[in-house]
Coordinates of C-alpha atoms in Angstrom, one line a residue:
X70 CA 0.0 0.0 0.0
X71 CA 1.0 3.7 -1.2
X72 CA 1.8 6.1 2.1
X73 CA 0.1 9.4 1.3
X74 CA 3.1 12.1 0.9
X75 CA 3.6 14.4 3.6
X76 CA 2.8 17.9 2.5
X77 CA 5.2 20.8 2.4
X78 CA 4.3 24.1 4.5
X79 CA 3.4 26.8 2.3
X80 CA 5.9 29.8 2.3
X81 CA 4.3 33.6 2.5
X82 CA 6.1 36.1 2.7
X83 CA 5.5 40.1 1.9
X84 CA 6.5 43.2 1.9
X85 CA 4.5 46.9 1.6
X86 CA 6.1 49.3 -0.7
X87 CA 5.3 53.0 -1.4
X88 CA 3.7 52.6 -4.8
X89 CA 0.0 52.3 -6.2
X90 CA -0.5 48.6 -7.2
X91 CA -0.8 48.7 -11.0
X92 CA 3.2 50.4 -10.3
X93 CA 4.1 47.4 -7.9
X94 CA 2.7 45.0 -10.2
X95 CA 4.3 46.4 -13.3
X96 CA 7.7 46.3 -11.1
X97 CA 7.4 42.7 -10.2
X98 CA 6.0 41.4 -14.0
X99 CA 8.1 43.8 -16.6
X100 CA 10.6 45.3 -14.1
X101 CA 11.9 41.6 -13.0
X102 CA 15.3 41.8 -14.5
X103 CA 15.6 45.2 -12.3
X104 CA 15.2 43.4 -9.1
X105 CA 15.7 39.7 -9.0
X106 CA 19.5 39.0 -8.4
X107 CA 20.9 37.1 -11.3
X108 CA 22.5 34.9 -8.6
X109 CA 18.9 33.1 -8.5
X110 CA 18.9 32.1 -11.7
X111 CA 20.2 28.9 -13.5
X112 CA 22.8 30.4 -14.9
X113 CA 24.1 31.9 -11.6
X114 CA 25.2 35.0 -11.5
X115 CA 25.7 35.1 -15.4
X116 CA 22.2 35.5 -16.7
X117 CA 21.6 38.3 -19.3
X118 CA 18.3 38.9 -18.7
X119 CA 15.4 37.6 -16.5
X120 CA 12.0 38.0 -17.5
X121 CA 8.3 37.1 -16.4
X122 CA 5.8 37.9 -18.8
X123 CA 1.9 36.2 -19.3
X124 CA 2.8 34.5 -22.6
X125 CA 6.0 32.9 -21.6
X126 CA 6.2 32.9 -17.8
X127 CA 9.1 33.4 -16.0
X128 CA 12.6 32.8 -17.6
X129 CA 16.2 33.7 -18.0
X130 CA 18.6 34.1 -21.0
X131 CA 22.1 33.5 -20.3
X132 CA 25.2 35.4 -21.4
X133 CA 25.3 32.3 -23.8
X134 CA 21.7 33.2 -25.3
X135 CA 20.1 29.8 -24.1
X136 CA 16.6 30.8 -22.5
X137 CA 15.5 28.1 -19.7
X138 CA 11.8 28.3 -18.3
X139 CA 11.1 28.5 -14.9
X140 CA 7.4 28.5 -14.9
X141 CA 4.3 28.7 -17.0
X142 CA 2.4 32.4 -15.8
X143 CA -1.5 30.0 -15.0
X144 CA -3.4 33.2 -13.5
X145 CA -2.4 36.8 -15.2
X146 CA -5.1 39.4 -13.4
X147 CA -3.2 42.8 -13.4
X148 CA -2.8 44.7 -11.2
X149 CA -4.0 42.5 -8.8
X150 CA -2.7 38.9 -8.9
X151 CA -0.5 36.4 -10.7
X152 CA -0.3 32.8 -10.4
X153 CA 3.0 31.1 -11.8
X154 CA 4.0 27.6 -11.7
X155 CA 7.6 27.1 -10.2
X156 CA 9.2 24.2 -12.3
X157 CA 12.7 24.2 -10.5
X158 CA 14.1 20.9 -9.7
X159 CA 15.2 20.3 -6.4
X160 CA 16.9 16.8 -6.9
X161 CA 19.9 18.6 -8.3
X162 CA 22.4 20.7 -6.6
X163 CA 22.1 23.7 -7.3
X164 CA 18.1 23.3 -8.8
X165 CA 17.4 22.4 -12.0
X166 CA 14.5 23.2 -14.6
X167 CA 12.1 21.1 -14.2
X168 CA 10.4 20.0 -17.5
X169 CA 7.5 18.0 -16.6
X170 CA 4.4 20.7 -15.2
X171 CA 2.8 18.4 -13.0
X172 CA 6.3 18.7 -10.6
X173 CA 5.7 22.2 -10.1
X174 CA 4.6 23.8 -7.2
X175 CA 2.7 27.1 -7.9
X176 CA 3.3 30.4 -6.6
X177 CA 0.6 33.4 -6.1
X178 CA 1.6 36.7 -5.6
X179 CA -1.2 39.2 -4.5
X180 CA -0.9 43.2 -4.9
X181 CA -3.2 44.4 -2.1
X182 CA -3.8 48.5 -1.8
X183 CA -2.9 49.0 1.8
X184 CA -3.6 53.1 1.0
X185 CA -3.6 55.7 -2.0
X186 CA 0.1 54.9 -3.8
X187 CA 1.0 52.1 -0.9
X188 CA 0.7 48.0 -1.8
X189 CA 1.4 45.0 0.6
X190 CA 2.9 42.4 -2.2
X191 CA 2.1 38.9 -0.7
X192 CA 3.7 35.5 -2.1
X193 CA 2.6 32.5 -0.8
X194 CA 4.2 29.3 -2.4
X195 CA 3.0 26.6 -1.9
X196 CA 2.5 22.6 -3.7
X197 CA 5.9 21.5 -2.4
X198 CA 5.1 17.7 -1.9
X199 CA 4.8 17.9 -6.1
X200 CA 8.5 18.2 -6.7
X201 CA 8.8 15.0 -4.6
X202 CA 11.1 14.1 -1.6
X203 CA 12.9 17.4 -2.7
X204 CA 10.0 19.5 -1.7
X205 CA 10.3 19.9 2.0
X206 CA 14.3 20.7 1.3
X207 CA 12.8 23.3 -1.5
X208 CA 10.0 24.7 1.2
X209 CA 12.5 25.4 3.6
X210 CA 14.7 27.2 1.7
X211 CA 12.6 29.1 -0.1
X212 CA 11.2 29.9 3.5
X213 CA 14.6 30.7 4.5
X214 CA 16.1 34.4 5.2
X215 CA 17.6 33.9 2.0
X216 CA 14.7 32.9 -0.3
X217 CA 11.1 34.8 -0.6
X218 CA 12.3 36.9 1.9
X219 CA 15.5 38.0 0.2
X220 CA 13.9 38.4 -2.7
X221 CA 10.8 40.7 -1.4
X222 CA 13.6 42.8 -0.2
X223 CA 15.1 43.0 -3.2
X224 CA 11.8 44.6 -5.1
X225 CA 11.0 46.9 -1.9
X226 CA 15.2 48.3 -2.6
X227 CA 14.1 49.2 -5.9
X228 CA 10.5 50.2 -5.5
X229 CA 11.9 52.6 -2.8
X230 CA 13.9 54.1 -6.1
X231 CA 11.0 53.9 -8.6
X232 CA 9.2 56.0 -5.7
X233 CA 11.6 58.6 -4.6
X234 CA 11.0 57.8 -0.9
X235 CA 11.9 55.2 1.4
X236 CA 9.7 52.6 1.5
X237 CA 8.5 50.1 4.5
X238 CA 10.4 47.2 5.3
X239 CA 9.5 43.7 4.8
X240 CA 7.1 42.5 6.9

């Protein structure tokens, strides 16, 4: 008899930043390549360009010109919400792409007006147990000082520039 798999925690994370939500959400869709570190990318550290758009999800180019997908974008609702599937491999070192969709994990990012030109941007990602015995190694980093939250900080550092003022910190 099959056990059923443990699930994963989901990860949320989020941070409020000083701009009106069609702004925030243009930052974190079109602006990517402006605020994600390259380090987080396949290529590490080398990739070109990094780019998140409805028809092609989330990807990188590399300073050798290959593009490798990280995702499929499932929900596009501007400028409130996105949906994107996360097909990263944990069973390497460092992660992988991931080619098959149904070992993705999904992750939904929310663009919620807290006030007139301020947005809380929330991630939660969550569908772990999909990539497999990898998952709960994948949750926790991604979990981790140096995953979603990381990352929110790096948008908030440059919303705070696209807004001229200092913006809140994470939350």
């Amino acid at each position: 008899m099959e056990e059923d798999p443990v699930e994963s925690p989901d990860v949320v994370a989020s941070v409020s930043v000083d701009l009106p939500t069609d702004t925030a959400f243009a930052l974190f869709t079109d602006g990517i390549d402006r605020w994600w570190p390259k380090r987080n990318s396949f290529s590490r550290g080398t990739a070109a360009f990094i780019g998140l758009t409805e028809a092609r999800g989330w990807y990188e180019t590399g300073g050798d010109g290959e593009t490798l997908g990280w995702g499929a974008a499932l929900a596009w609702q501007p400028p409130q919400r996105l949906l994107l599937a996360w097909q990263i491999s944990p069973d390497t070192q460092p992660w992988s792409p991931e080619p098959d969709p149904a070992k993705a994990s999904e992750v939904e990012v929310r663009f919620l007006p807290i006030e007139p030109g301020r947005t809380q941007v929330k991630v939660l990602h969550d569908g772990f147990e999909r990539h497999g015995p990898g998952g709960a190694g994948m949750a926790a980093g991604m979990a981790s000082p140096m995953g979603w939250p990381a990352l929110l900080e790096a948008y908030r550092v440059v919303a705070e520039r696209e807004a001229g003022a200092p913006a809140a910190t994470p939350e």
